[in-house]
PDB file of C-alpha atoms in Angstrom:
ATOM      1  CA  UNK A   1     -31.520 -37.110 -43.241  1.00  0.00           C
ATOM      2  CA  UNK A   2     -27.661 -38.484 -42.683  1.00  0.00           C
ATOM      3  CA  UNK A   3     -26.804 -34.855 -44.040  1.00  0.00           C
ATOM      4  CA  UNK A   4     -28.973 -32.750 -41.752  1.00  0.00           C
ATOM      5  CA  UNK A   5     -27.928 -35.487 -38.629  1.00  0.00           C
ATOM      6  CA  UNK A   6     -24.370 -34.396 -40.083  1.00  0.00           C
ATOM      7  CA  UNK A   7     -24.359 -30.545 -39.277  1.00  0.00           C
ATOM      8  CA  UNK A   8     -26.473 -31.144 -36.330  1.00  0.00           C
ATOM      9  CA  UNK A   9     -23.225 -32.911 -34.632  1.00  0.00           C
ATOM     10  CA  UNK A  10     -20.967 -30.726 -36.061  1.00  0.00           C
ATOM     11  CA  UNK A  11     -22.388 -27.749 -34.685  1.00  0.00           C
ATOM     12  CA  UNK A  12     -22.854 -29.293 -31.765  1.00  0.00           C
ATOM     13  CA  UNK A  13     -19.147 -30.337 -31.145  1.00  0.00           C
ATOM     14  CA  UNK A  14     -17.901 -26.826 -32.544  1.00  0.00           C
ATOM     15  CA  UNK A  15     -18.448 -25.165 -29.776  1.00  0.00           C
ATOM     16  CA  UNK A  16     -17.067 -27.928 -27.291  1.00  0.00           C
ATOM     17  CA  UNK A  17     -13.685 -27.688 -29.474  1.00  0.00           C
ATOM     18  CA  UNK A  18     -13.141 -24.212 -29.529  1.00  0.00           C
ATOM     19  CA  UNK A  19     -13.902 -24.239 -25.672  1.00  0.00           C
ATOM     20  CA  UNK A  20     -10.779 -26.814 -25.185  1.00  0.00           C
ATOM     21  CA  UNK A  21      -8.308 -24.817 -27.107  1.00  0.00           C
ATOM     22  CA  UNK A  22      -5.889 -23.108 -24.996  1.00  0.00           C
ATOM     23  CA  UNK A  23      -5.816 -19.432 -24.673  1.00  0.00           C
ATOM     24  CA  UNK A  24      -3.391 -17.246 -25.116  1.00  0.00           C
ATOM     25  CA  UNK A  25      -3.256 -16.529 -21.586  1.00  0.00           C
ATOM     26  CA  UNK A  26      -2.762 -19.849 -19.943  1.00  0.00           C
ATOM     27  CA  UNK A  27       0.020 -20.670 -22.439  1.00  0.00           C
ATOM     28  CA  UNK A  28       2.371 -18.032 -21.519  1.00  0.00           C
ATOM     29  CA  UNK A  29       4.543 -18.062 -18.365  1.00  0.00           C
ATOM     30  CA  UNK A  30       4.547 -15.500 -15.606  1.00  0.00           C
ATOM     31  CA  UNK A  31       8.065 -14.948 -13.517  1.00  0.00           C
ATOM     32  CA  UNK A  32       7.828 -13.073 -10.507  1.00  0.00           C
ATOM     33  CA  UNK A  33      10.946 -11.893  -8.676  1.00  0.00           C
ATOM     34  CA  UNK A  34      11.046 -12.471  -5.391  1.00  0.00           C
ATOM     35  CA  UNK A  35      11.014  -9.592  -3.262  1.00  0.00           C
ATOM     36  CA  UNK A  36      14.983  -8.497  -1.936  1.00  0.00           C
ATOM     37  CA  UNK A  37      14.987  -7.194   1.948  1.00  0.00           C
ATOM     38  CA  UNK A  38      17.645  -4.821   1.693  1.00  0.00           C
ATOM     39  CA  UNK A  39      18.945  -3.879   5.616  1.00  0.00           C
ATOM     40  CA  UNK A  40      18.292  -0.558   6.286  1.00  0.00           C
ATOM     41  CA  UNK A  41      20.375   1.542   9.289  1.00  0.00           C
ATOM     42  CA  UNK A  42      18.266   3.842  11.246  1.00  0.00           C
ATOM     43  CA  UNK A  43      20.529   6.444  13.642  1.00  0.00           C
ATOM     44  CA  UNK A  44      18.699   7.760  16.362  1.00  0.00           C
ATOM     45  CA  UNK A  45      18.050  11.538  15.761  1.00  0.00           C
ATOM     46  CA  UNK A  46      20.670  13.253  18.050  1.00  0.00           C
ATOM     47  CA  UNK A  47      19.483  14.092  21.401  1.00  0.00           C
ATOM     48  CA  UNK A  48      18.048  17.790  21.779  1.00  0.00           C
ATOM     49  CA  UNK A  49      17.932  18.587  25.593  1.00  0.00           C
ATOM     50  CA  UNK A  50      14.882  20.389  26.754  1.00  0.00           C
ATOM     51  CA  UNK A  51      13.146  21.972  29.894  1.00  0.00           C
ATOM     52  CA  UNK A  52       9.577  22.640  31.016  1.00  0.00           C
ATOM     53  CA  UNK A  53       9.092  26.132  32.048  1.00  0.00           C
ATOM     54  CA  UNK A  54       5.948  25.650  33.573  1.00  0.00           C
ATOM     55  CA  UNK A  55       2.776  28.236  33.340  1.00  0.00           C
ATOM     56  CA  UNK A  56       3.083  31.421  35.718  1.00  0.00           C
ATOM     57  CA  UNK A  57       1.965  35.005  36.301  1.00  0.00           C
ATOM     58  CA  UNK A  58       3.709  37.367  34.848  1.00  0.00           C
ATOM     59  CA  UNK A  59       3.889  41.056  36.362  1.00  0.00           C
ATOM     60  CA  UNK A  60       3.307  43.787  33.195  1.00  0.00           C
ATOM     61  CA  UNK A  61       2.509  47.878  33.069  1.00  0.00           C
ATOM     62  CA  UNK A  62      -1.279  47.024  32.917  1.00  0.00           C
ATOM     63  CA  UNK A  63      -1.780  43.733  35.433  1.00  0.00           C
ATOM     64  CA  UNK A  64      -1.299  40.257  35.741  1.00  0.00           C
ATOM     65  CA  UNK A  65      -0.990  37.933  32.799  1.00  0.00           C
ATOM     66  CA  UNK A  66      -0.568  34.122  32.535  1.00  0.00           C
ATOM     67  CA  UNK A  67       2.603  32.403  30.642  1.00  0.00           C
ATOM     68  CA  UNK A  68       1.435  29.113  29.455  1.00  0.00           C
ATOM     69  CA  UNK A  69       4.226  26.038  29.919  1.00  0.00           C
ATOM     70  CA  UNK A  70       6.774  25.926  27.335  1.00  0.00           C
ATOM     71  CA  UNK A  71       9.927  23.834  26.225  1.00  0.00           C
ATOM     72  CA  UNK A  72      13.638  26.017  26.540  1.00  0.00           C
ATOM     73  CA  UNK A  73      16.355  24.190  25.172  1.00  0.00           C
ATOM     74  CA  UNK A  74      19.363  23.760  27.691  1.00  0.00           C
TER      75      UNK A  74
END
C-alpha cells in the first residue's frame, strides 16, 4: 500500500516538474538593434516647361478633323 501510494505521487508530481523546467527558449537572450534613420536628400526633379495646345479643327485633303489637347515643351 505505502509502495503503490509511492508511484501514485511520483507520477503525479512528474509532470508538475518537468512543466517548471525552463525551456530552451526563455533562457536565451534576444538583442534587437534599434532601427538607424539615416537622412536622406531628395532634389526636386529639374523643371521641364510645358504648354497646352488646346483641341482644334484641323483643315486636311478630305475634311475637317479634330486635334485633341496636348503638352509642347517650350
Amino acid at each position: 500500500m505505502i509502495m503503490k501510494r509511492f508511484l501514485f505521487g511520483t507520477l503525479l508530481a512528474l509532470p508538475l516538474a518537468v512543466a517548471s523546467l525552463p525551456s530552451q527558449a526563455s533562457a536565451a537572450q534576444i538583442i534587437v538593434r534599434p532601427v538607424v534613420h539615416r537622412n536622406v536628400v531628395v532634389r526636386p526633379r529639374p523643371v521641364v516647361h510645358q504648354k497646352l495646345i488646346p483641341g482644334h479643327w484641323e483643315q486636311t485633303r478630305y475634311g475637317r478633323r479634330w486635334v485633341p489637347a496636348h503638352y509642347v515643351r517650350v
